[in-house]
XYZ file of C-alpha atoms in Angstrom:
709
model
C 32.735 9.667 25.959
C 29.004 10.096 26.021
C 27.335 12.534 28.323
C 24.697 9.958 29.280
C 24.509 8.138 32.566
C 27.817 6.503 33.443
C 26.799 3.362 35.257
C 28.535 0.020 35.595
C 27.403 -2.854 37.788
C 28.434 -6.517 37.886
C 27.353 -9.570 39.826
C 28.132 -13.236 39.654
C 27.856 -14.609 36.144
C 26.287 -17.788 37.436
C 22.701 -16.808 37.951
C 21.940 -19.967 39.938
C 24.544 -19.180 42.594
C 23.812 -15.556 43.335
C 24.744 -14.765 46.925
C 23.412 -12.111 49.216
C 26.576 -10.104 48.634
C 26.273 -10.419 44.850
C 22.893 -8.798 44.667
C 23.697 -6.245 47.337
C 20.638 -4.260 48.367
C 18.357 -5.791 45.795
C 16.800 -8.101 48.351
C 16.053 -5.083 50.553
C 14.010 -3.393 47.831
C 10.293 -4.073 48.219
C 8.537 -5.960 45.445
C 6.315 -3.011 44.534
C 9.380 -0.776 44.242
C 10.980 -3.124 41.737
C 7.800 -3.299 39.673
C 7.365 0.467 39.740
C 10.894 0.972 38.478
C 10.254 -1.423 35.616
C 7.130 0.415 34.548
C 8.263 3.979 35.155
C 8.993 6.504 32.453
C 12.752 6.399 33.053
C 13.467 2.747 32.313
C 16.896 2.184 33.919
C 18.095 -1.431 34.356
C 19.440 -2.491 37.757
C 21.073 -5.581 39.184
C 18.605 -8.212 40.283
C 15.815 -6.990 38.060
C 13.666 -9.958 37.038
C 11.917 -10.887 33.766
C 9.687 -13.771 32.813
C 11.553 -14.440 29.555
C 14.470 -13.425 27.369
C 12.144 -11.525 25.057
C 10.744 -9.473 27.942
C 14.277 -8.513 28.982
C 15.167 -7.633 25.399
C 12.107 -5.416 24.988
C 12.854 -3.651 28.284
C 16.509 -2.947 27.370
C 15.447 -1.910 23.876
C 13.073 0.689 25.316
C 15.810 1.987 27.608
C 18.270 2.183 24.698
C 15.840 4.081 22.492
C 15.202 6.597 25.251
C 18.955 6.991 25.852
C 19.990 7.404 22.206
C 21.304 4.059 20.958
C 20.059 0.627 19.880
C 20.986 -2.892 20.978
C 21.641 -6.302 19.532
C 21.788 -9.827 20.923
C 25.325 -10.984 21.665
C 26.799 -14.057 23.400
C 24.837 -16.873 25.028
C 25.722 -19.766 27.333
C 24.041 -23.130 26.773
C 21.784 -24.204 23.914
C 18.065 -24.759 23.691
C 17.217 -28.443 23.982
C 20.619 -29.341 25.495
C 20.782 -29.712 29.266
C 19.128 -26.699 30.856
C 19.039 -24.783 27.548
C 20.274 -21.186 27.321
C 21.281 -20.005 30.787
C 22.865 -16.647 30.009
C 22.292 -13.936 27.406
C 24.235 -10.728 26.715
C 22.717 -7.682 25.021
C 25.189 -5.075 23.740
C 25.168 -1.610 22.195
C 24.767 -1.701 18.427
C 28.239 -0.170 18.137
C 29.881 -2.855 20.273
C 32.670 -4.986 18.851
C 34.641 -4.389 15.641
C 33.918 -5.304 12.008
C 35.550 -8.516 10.815
C 36.814 -9.026 7.283
C 35.654 -12.439 6.097
C 37.179 -14.240 3.101
C 34.814 -14.993 0.253
C 34.287 -18.422 -1.274
C 37.087 -17.926 -3.788
C 39.530 -17.027 -1.005
C 39.648 -13.306 -1.778
C 38.897 -10.773 0.930
C 35.602 -8.954 0.645
C 35.597 -5.229 -0.014
C 36.001 -3.043 3.061
C 32.478 -1.907 3.891
C 31.819 0.946 6.287
C 30.739 -0.114 9.772
C 29.384 1.777 12.780
C 31.021 -0.603 15.259
C 33.644 1.076 17.416
C 34.167 -1.320 20.336
C 31.569 0.188 22.669
C 31.479 -1.667 26.034
C 27.860 -0.867 27.055
C 25.906 -4.046 27.741
C 23.258 -5.819 29.856
C 23.611 -9.452 30.983
C 20.801 -11.705 32.142
C 21.001 -15.201 33.609
C 18.360 -17.868 34.092
C 17.318 -19.000 37.578
C 14.516 -21.201 38.822
C 12.887 -20.456 42.190
C 10.353 -23.061 43.284
C 10.614 -24.589 39.770
C 9.441 -21.293 38.220
C 12.076 -20.070 35.702
C 12.940 -16.392 35.543
C 15.702 -14.160 34.202
C 17.689 -11.701 36.315
C 20.104 -8.908 35.436
C 23.591 -9.806 36.680
C 25.631 -7.255 34.748
C 24.967 -3.805 33.357
C 27.138 -1.010 31.965
C 25.917 2.196 30.405
C 29.331 3.646 29.529
C 29.616 4.444 25.800
C 32.706 5.517 23.849
C 30.624 7.413 21.301
C 28.074 10.203 21.250
C 24.475 9.228 21.944
C 21.844 10.281 19.432
C 19.077 12.790 19.951
C 15.449 11.688 20.009
C 14.851 12.835 16.432
C 17.944 10.924 15.286
C 17.650 7.664 17.210
C 14.389 6.765 15.464
C 16.329 6.471 12.204
C 18.464 3.587 13.483
C 17.627 0.340 11.641
C 16.515 -1.345 14.879
C 13.680 1.162 15.291
C 12.653 1.485 11.655
C 9.934 -1.128 11.798
C 6.946 -1.305 9.482
C 3.781 -2.728 10.995
C 1.773 -5.398 9.124
C -1.003 -2.859 8.468
C 1.480 -0.388 6.988
C 3.001 -3.146 4.875
C -0.424 -3.946 3.487
C -1.065 -0.274 2.706
C 2.301 0.118 1.005
C 1.634 -2.960 -1.120
C -1.706 -1.458 -2.176
C -0.063 1.876 -2.993
C 2.575 0.116 -5.105
C -0.082 -1.687 -7.137
C -1.757 1.697 -7.740
C 1.475 2.987 -9.267
C 2.366 5.495 -6.528
C 5.956 6.587 -6.015
C 7.682 5.936 -2.681
C 7.565 9.614 -1.729
C 3.855 9.743 -2.452
C 3.355 6.673 -0.258
C 5.233 8.257 2.642
C 3.333 11.529 2.382
C -0.031 9.769 2.293
C 0.857 7.641 5.322
C 1.917 10.793 7.181
C -1.425 12.393 6.443
C -3.331 9.263 7.450
C -1.449 8.941 10.750
C -1.476 12.669 11.456
C 2.299 12.882 12.001
C 4.665 15.627 10.961
C 6.652 15.490 7.737
C 9.426 12.891 8.040
C 8.257 11.556 11.432
C 7.125 8.082 10.415
C 8.818 5.177 12.261
C 10.446 4.132 8.981
C 12.312 5.855 6.171
C 12.240 5.955 2.384
C 15.015 3.345 2.248
C 12.966 0.985 4.433
C 9.994 1.289 2.084
C 12.180 0.635 -0.945
C 13.632 -2.456 0.721
C 10.118 -3.625 1.538
C 8.992 -3.156 -2.055
C 12.005 -5.123 -3.215
C 10.941 -8.005 -0.971
C 7.398 -7.763 -2.355
C 8.591 -8.323 -5.876
C 7.986 -11.975 -6.492
C 8.539 -11.523 -10.201
C 9.925 -14.592 -11.884
C 13.351 -13.346 -12.935
C 13.719 -16.146 -15.467
C 10.615 -14.965 -17.341
C 11.235 -11.239 -16.846
C 13.417 -10.838 -19.903
C 11.256 -13.146 -21.999
C 8.067 -11.176 -21.269
C 9.787 -7.871 -21.969
C 11.222 -8.980 -25.285
C 7.859 -10.441 -26.275
C 6.155 -7.092 -25.617
C 8.759 -5.200 -27.666
C 8.371 -7.695 -30.497
C 4.596 -7.242 -30.367
C 4.946 -3.441 -30.689
C 7.453 -3.953 -33.510
C 4.995 -6.202 -35.353
C 2.240 -3.613 -34.977
C 4.487 -0.843 -36.282
C 7.777 -1.697 -38.046
C 9.073 1.801 -37.229
C 9.044 1.059 -33.501
C 12.644 1.034 -32.220
C 14.008 -0.907 -29.284
C 17.212 -2.436 -27.993
C 18.158 -4.240 -24.786
C 20.862 -6.093 -22.936
C 20.458 -9.186 -20.713
C 22.808 -9.826 -17.776
C 24.229 -13.134 -16.547
C 21.171 -13.779 -14.355
C 18.796 -13.573 -17.344
C 17.509 -10.212 -16.151
C 17.102 -7.087 -18.229
C 20.206 -4.998 -17.615
C 19.303 -2.129 -19.968
C 16.314 -1.464 -22.220
C 15.672 1.522 -24.498
C 12.877 2.212 -26.930
C 11.334 4.895 -29.122
C 8.080 5.043 -31.065
C 7.650 5.847 -34.748
C 6.086 9.243 -34.001
C 8.978 10.027 -31.637
C 11.575 9.371 -34.341
C 9.663 11.668 -36.721
C 9.417 14.396 -34.090
C 13.139 14.128 -33.430
C 13.909 14.684 -37.116
C 12.160 18.059 -36.911
C 12.796 19.155 -33.318
C 15.771 17.136 -32.114
C 18.135 20.111 -32.158
C 17.721 20.656 -28.390
C 17.078 17.741 -26.015
C 16.540 17.232 -22.293
C 17.769 13.892 -20.936
C 16.180 13.534 -17.499
C 17.677 10.814 -15.281
C 16.512 12.055 -11.871
C 13.848 9.393 -11.270
C 13.815 5.666 -10.557
C 11.190 3.121 -11.505
C 10.408 1.549 -8.132
C 8.461 -1.326 -9.676
C 11.650 -2.803 -11.156
C 14.321 -0.859 -9.226
C 15.835 0.651 -12.358
C 16.933 4.156 -13.278
C 14.467 5.883 -15.619
C 15.860 8.110 -18.349
C 13.604 10.119 -20.654
C 14.587 12.083 -23.776
C 12.225 14.996 -24.409
C 12.131 18.298 -26.278
C 9.742 20.995 -27.477
C 8.104 21.340 -30.894
C 7.382 24.496 -32.885
C 4.260 25.157 -30.800
C 6.164 24.972 -27.502
C 4.591 21.620 -26.601
C 6.673 18.981 -24.814
C 7.375 16.036 -27.098
C 8.700 12.567 -26.308
C 11.793 11.245 -28.102
C 12.707 8.071 -26.256
C 13.002 6.217 -22.965
C 15.587 4.025 -21.251
C 15.730 1.871 -18.111
C 19.164 1.184 -16.617
C 19.985 -1.365 -13.933
C 23.199 0.436 -12.916
C 24.195 4.082 -12.807
C 27.709 4.392 -14.211
C 29.607 5.618 -17.271
C 29.175 2.337 -19.138
C 25.404 2.301 -18.644
C 24.961 5.903 -19.768
C 27.252 5.337 -22.752
C 25.099 2.393 -23.818
C 21.946 4.518 -23.470
C 23.332 7.410 -25.526
C 24.756 5.138 -28.217
C 21.448 3.273 -28.502
C 19.484 6.521 -28.713
C 21.690 7.774 -31.542
C 21.090 4.474 -33.323
C 17.333 5.036 -33.107
C 17.756 8.531 -34.555
C 19.922 7.446 -37.508
C 23.089 8.813 -35.921
C 21.798 12.377 -35.632
C 23.081 13.943 -32.402
C 21.359 17.005 -30.902
C 23.024 20.407 -30.990
C 22.536 20.789 -27.244
C 21.562 18.477 -24.394
C 20.374 19.383 -20.887
C 20.871 17.018 -17.922
C 21.229 17.112 -14.147
C 24.619 17.253 -12.405
C 25.529 13.615 -12.922
C 29.282 13.247 -13.405
C 28.973 9.754 -14.926
C 26.493 11.083 -17.475
C 28.723 14.085 -18.130
C 31.629 11.778 -18.990
C 29.438 9.546 -21.176
C 28.132 12.508 -23.196
C 31.681 13.708 -23.803
C 32.480 10.263 -25.240
C 29.333 9.502 -27.271
C 28.308 13.058 -28.299
C 31.539 15.035 -28.565
C 30.057 17.665 -30.896
C 26.985 18.274 -28.694
C 27.000 21.152 -26.217
C 26.235 19.743 -22.776
C 24.631 21.937 -20.102
C 23.153 21.385 -16.651
C 19.508 22.166 -15.925
C 19.650 25.163 -13.608
C 16.467 24.145 -11.786
C 18.160 20.953 -10.543
C 20.841 23.165 -9.002
C 18.604 25.828 -7.483
C 16.434 23.316 -5.596
C 19.505 22.395 -3.513
C 20.252 25.951 -2.395
C 18.004 25.820 0.650
C 19.898 22.844 2.090
C 23.280 24.255 1.133
C 23.078 27.913 2.109
C 19.951 28.797 4.140
C 21.483 27.924 7.529
C 24.936 29.158 6.556
C 23.783 32.603 5.396
C 20.807 33.024 7.701
C 18.983 36.311 7.102
C 21.254 37.070 4.129
C 20.141 33.963 2.227
C 17.406 35.693 0.187
C 19.763 38.509 -0.795
C 22.410 36.022 -1.850
C 19.907 34.027 -3.895
C 18.792 37.182 -5.733
C 22.443 38.000 -6.387
C 23.027 34.494 -7.781
C 20.090 34.854 -10.185
C 21.487 38.172 -11.377
C 24.912 36.649 -12.051
C 23.290 33.656 -13.761
C 21.490 35.941 -16.240
C 24.465 38.154 -17.117
C 25.355 38.473 -20.785
C 29.144 38.844 -20.771
C 31.633 36.243 -19.562
C 33.969 38.924 -18.220
C 31.207 40.430 -16.079
C 30.372 37.021 -14.635
C 33.958 36.219 -13.663
C 34.473 39.576 -11.954
C 31.134 39.744 -10.137
C 31.354 36.115 -9.006
C 34.547 36.957 -7.099
C 32.858 40.012 -5.615
C 29.911 37.885 -4.491
C 32.223 35.405 -2.744
C 34.016 38.220 -0.933
C 30.774 39.918 0.082
C 29.248 36.793 1.643
C 32.467 35.172 2.877
C 32.099 31.954 0.883
C 35.766 31.351 0.040
C 35.972 27.986 1.801
C 32.464 26.744 1.012
C 32.615 23.409 -0.831
C 29.308 23.963 -2.659
C 30.449 27.323 -4.042
C 33.721 25.718 -5.129
C 31.801 22.920 -6.862
C 29.465 25.367 -8.610
C 32.344 27.428 -9.934
C 34.296 24.364 -11.060
C 31.355 23.541 -13.374
C 30.134 27.087 -14.085
C 30.604 26.726 -17.840
C 27.880 24.055 -17.771
C 25.151 26.194 -16.140
C 25.931 29.943 -16.262
C 24.127 31.648 -19.165
C 27.079 33.865 -20.210
C 28.812 30.644 -21.309
C 25.733 29.126 -22.983
C 24.081 31.967 -24.893
C 25.894 31.099 -28.107
C 24.105 27.726 -28.250
C 20.501 26.928 -29.179
C 18.380 25.514 -26.326
C 14.889 26.157 -27.791
C 13.822 28.099 -24.719
C 14.061 25.026 -22.472
C 16.184 26.876 -19.915
C 13.314 29.293 -19.214
C 11.724 29.216 -15.763
C 8.363 27.863 -16.978
C 9.797 24.757 -18.653
C 10.781 22.697 -15.547
C 7.160 22.463 -14.411
C 5.861 21.282 -17.780
C 8.719 18.807 -18.263
C 8.348 17.416 -14.741
C 4.571 17.067 -15.191
C 5.224 15.133 -18.405
C 7.622 12.720 -16.665
C 5.320 12.272 -13.663
C 2.832 10.595 -15.996
C 5.395 7.825 -16.570
C 6.083 7.420 -12.855
C 2.375 7.044 -12.141
C 2.253 4.148 -14.630
C 4.716 1.933 -12.735
C 4.239 -1.785 -13.145
C 6.220 -4.747 -14.449
C 8.560 -3.953 -17.298
C 6.439 -5.263 -20.164
C 3.311 -3.483 -18.913
C 5.260 -0.277 -18.302
C 6.385 -0.043 -21.923
C 2.801 -0.503 -23.082
C 1.569 2.165 -20.632
C 4.202 4.627 -21.841
C 2.929 4.071 -25.380
C -0.588 4.985 -24.258
C 0.681 8.110 -22.482
C 2.648 9.235 -25.538
C -0.399 8.680 -27.785
C -2.602 10.652 -25.405
C -0.146 13.544 -25.277
C 0.165 13.528 -29.062
C -3.614 13.857 -29.369
C -3.749 16.595 -26.742
C -0.910 18.398 -28.489
C -2.672 18.196 -31.849
C -5.821 19.708 -30.367
C -3.812 22.446 -28.681
C -2.080 23.268 -31.956
C -5.417 23.469 -33.732
C -6.758 25.815 -31.075
C -3.684 28.006 -31.482
C -4.176 28.124 -35.239
C -7.855 28.984 -34.956
C -7.163 31.758 -32.456
C -6.712 34.980 -34.379
C -3.307 36.585 -33.854
C -3.551 40.140 -32.519
C -1.051 42.604 -33.978
C -0.021 45.387 -31.622
C 1.404 47.682 -34.302
C 0.996 48.305 -37.982
C 4.605 47.407 -38.684
C 5.254 45.177 -41.712
C 7.898 43.395 -39.661
C 5.312 42.260 -37.129
C 2.899 41.219 -39.891
C 5.655 39.243 -41.620
C 6.540 37.349 -38.423
C 2.866 36.627 -37.656
C 2.384 35.110 -41.100
C 5.392 32.776 -40.820
C 5.844 31.793 -37.169
C 3.605 29.572 -35.065
C 1.412 31.391 -32.525
C 3.738 30.207 -29.746
C 6.892 31.473 -31.454
C 5.181 34.689 -32.538
C 4.172 35.443 -28.944
C 7.870 35.281 -27.990
C 8.763 37.444 -30.969
C 6.035 39.945 -30.083
C 7.377 40.337 -26.535
C 10.696 41.475 -27.990
C 9.124 43.599 -30.712
C 6.888 45.542 -28.293
C 9.892 46.288 -26.068
C 12.102 47.473 -28.967
C 10.830 51.129 -29.033
C 12.076 51.558 -25.457
C 15.656 51.300 -26.709
C 17.861 53.876 -28.357
C 19.843 52.904 -31.461
C 23.071 54.843 -32.017
C 25.237 54.444 -35.123
C 28.866 54.226 -33.953
C 30.447 52.948 -37.164
C 29.387 51.727 -40.584
C 27.050 48.813 -39.970
C 27.682 48.950 -36.198
C 25.053 50.166 -33.733
C 25.039 50.645 -29.991
C 21.614 49.844 -28.511
C 20.662 50.499 -24.892
C 17.547 51.179 -22.840
C 16.460 54.814 -22.844
C 16.927 55.011 -19.046
C 20.519 53.775 -19.198
C 23.548 55.958 -19.596
C 26.114 53.176 -19.867
C 25.987 49.578 -21.035
C 23.866 48.221 -23.830
C 24.432 45.808 -26.690
C 26.392 45.951 -29.901
C 24.440 45.185 -33.102
C 26.160 44.508 -36.452
C 24.014 44.860 -39.572
C 25.085 44.230 -43.190
C 21.999 45.087 -45.330
C 23.507 43.914 -48.618
C 23.998 40.392 -47.297
C 21.009 40.512 -44.948
C 23.251 39.605 -42.012
C 22.592 40.900 -38.516
C 23.869 39.905 -35.065
C 23.740 41.128 -31.479
C 26.164 40.765 -28.609
C 23.362 39.461 -26.351
C 23.130 36.279 -28.511
C 19.367 36.058 -27.970
C 18.779 34.663 -31.473
C 21.481 31.995 -31.167
C 20.102 30.994 -27.750
C 16.353 30.859 -28.475
C 15.881 31.251 -32.232
C 13.929 34.514 -31.701
C 15.314 37.907 -32.697
C 16.069 40.188 -29.759
C 14.670 43.671 -29.146
C 18.044 45.229 -29.947
C 18.094 43.810 -33.483
C 14.430 44.665 -34.033
C 15.106 48.238 -32.966
C 17.902 48.577 -35.528
C 15.745 47.062 -38.296
C 12.817 49.377 -37.488
C 14.880 52.557 -37.421
C 16.675 51.741 -40.690
C 13.639 51.279 -42.937
C 13.706 47.479 -43.035
C 10.195 46.131 -43.645
C 10.787 42.375 -43.652
C 12.824 39.807 -41.712
C 15.481 37.839 -43.618
C 14.498 34.170 -43.962
C 17.461 32.875 -41.967
C 16.180 34.753 -38.915
C 12.811 33.001 -39.046
C 14.030 29.456 -38.239
C 12.205 26.534 -39.835
C 11.768 24.855 -36.443
C 9.606 27.803 -35.275
C 7.538 28.128 -38.466
C 3.902 27.186 -38.766
C 4.494 25.051 -41.890
C 7.271 22.479 -41.693
C 9.188 21.819 -44.897
C 8.622 18.603 -46.799
C 11.963 17.201 -45.664
C 10.933 17.369 -42.009
C 7.152 16.992 -42.257
C 5.786 14.169 -40.143
C 4.569 11.248 -42.197
C 0.938 10.198 -42.291
C -0.385 7.692 -39.792
C -0.045 4.103 -40.894
C -1.796 2.057 -38.213
C -5.595 1.662 -37.898
C -5.408 3.119 -34.410
C -3.635 6.267 -35.596
C -6.068 6.530 -38.504
C -9.020 6.454 -36.096
C -7.388 9.110 -33.934
C -6.955 11.406 -36.951
C -10.631 10.976 -37.819
C -11.551 11.832 -34.241
C -9.415 14.956 -34.443
C -11.098 15.963 -37.718
C -14.521 15.574 -36.128
C -13.417 17.793 -33.261
C -12.209 20.435 -35.721
C -15.506 20.364 -37.626
C -17.439 20.761 -34.392
C -15.312 23.757 -33.444
C -15.805 25.351 -36.859
C -19.578 25.054 -36.550
C -19.564 26.512 -33.031
C -17.436 29.485 -34.039
C -19.335 30.094 -37.297
C -22.756 30.321 -35.676
C -21.919 33.509 -33.758
C -22.390 35.946 -36.696
C -23.610 35.869 -40.295
C -20.236 37.148 -41.448
C -18.454 34.224 -39.789
C -20.968 31.775 -41.239
C -20.511 33.084 -44.774
C -16.735 32.986 -44.440
C -16.829 29.415 -43.117
C -19.065 28.252 -45.962
C -16.795 29.834 -48.536
C -13.573 28.387 -47.083
C -14.991 24.890 -46.542
C -16.290 24.836 -50.117
C -12.766 25.589 -51.338
C -11.283 22.865 -49.122
C -13.799 20.294 -50.390
C -13.061 21.210 -53.982
C -9.358 20.687 -53.346
C -9.942 17.333 -51.611
C -11.995 16.058 -54.548
C -9.036 16.687 -56.854
C -6.847 14.346 -54.805
C -6.616 10.696 -56.048
C -8.917 8.118 -54.487
C -7.855 4.622 -53.384
C -8.175 2.043 -56.185
C -8.167 -1.748 -56.391
C -7.435 -3.363 -59.778
C -8.241 -0.063 -61.466
C -11.663 0.211 -59.767
C -12.462 3.234 -57.614
C -13.500 1.418 -54.443
C -14.650 4.660 -52.790
C -17.441 4.901 -55.419
C -19.185 1.704 -54.310
C -22.820 2.394 -53.432
C -23.368 2.207 -49.686
C -25.220 3.877 -46.882
C -24.093 7.458 -46.479
C -21.644 8.048 -43.594
C -22.456 10.256 -40.640
C -20.523 13.104 -42.194
C -23.086 13.131 -45.056
C -26.869 13.558 -45.206
C -27.783 10.033 -44.069
C -29.580 8.968 -47.319
C -28.955 5.754 -49.286
C -27.370 4.988 -52.661
C -24.524 7.520 -52.487
C -21.585 8.527 -50.329
C -20.207 11.817 -49.005
C -18.284 12.526 -52.210
C -21.486 12.766 -54.328
C -24.004 13.791 -51.658
C -26.649 16.101 -53.213
C -26.289 18.462 -50.282
C -22.509 18.860 -50.173
C -21.926 18.100 -53.875
C -20.118 20.858 -55.651
C -18.997 24.142 -54.217
C -22.382 25.609 -53.304
C -22.502 25.175 -49.545
C -25.180 27.312 -47.945
C -25.770 28.217 -44.339
C -28.820 25.927 -44.234
C -26.803 23.028 -45.562
C -24.068 23.626 -43.019
C -26.639 23.792 -40.265
C -28.094 20.462 -41.420
C -24.644 18.891 -41.223
């Protein structure tokens, strides 16, 4: 029973025959008193209260209900408009009045049992129509405010569907935001700022906005699939290496669509050993789940492998997506794959990629901790969170199992459902169970931000399906160009060696600047560790401040095999400080090739090297990149005479090598030798080209000539 006002009044149901006894003391109440009660802050209905129309009565009762903690709905009527006197009685009831009814469907089968909030609540207000002096009015003849359920608080009642209304102005703004490609959450936040309300205090919710957007979509469903397939075919015609696949449902709508670009397939061949499959976002423009396959290249730059849009979120949909992706990549499955805690996706990966190690992204788990544990643990929440991070980063499985039990006992979390769920899946997220698998550093704390920023570019490009695919292509091209420039900047930046060790010099010469920076972090820390020989080829390595603990390193010099119990190399592809300490103290002056992985090297082998651009657009982008490199060389060379001389010497060697490469021919004729106006990369004179320019001809480039260029 609710704690609200328990009030029940009843008068004659026939509003035209109300007697003096029926309305009791209503007639004794002065007119101004009645009006003041209707317009007061505490809007409480009373018998005999009059309204000019049904709608006025409804609005009054609705205001009272909202203030009390419930909502109302229109119920029974007596009479019909246009027949006799029309509607003569109207009942308004609590939104939880009555009971849900199971209706048979058209084929005779019962519909599925949907959840309902109706619980037979008896609260109501009844109005009847009466005409005094031929002026119609409505009077309250029955009222009960007795509820059989708890009434909602003020911050809860506004979330009831009856009060989640979106004004025409807000609808117009939301439509504008949608056309601009904003996500629903961005729309809500901007509206909150515009209206000056607190976070989450708008009169409508995220679900209401999504429903509104769905009603806005006047996309012709019959042409939806046709337009999408036409766009994919267009991209396929432009580049035969473009991959796509789709499925159409019974309503001629796109059920699933996946695609990958030629450059993405090439990147996957080289760096598809560790993949993130992010399925945490939806494409509001078409109400489909967005899945993105991404990874990192040898320079630590996020790279795009493929994209999928799914109408449904279930095992069958995810299985189709994974199977299609493997088809794009010639059946090559990744060694490891990172996802969020989606049980349907977990089951699909086990079916379609049985040999791939599946792990959960820890950052998708940690973001939920505040909701799960902050109130429960109170002031101890920060201490518990620090303890969780420590357990997460442990090295040994045995230590994790023991200290997890101690943590549960310390904080009294034996019956907590979230702790039970975390432990049930701990082999999918705890590092002690994952260190033996290669994740390319994508489980580091800095990666979530870069990956999320990459995906946000797709979300900001929301539009109809065919336009979205084209926009994703532009985003991928832009990121490829930005990545190429970033790689060039890394290469041109001189690597600083911190020691004179041949091991450090060897790594700097082989690894990319990104990978070498990770290697250097370990190498600089190695001298802080003590290496103790405990058996032939077996070393115990621990920090000089530690008395117990440490790691076990096995080294077989004859076979150039070395391993560490911390599994840092298996996990990231970078040798750990423990191994580097053993190598340094045992007169080893180079790193065996197998411990400088190809995927982290500066020069990719011919079997994995990305092919040359084939389209005119890609060719133009490569020329633009070359111009940027030349501009950078000139800027850097002008600082000192020594730099200028070195640049002239190196460029002369590069030009000599380029001239030895074959030129394009047509019917045996060297078409590059045709006389034409000199290009901008030459001197600007006529009757020759850049290959036989008198200024850059030969290998004698001078500083003056370079300055002229």
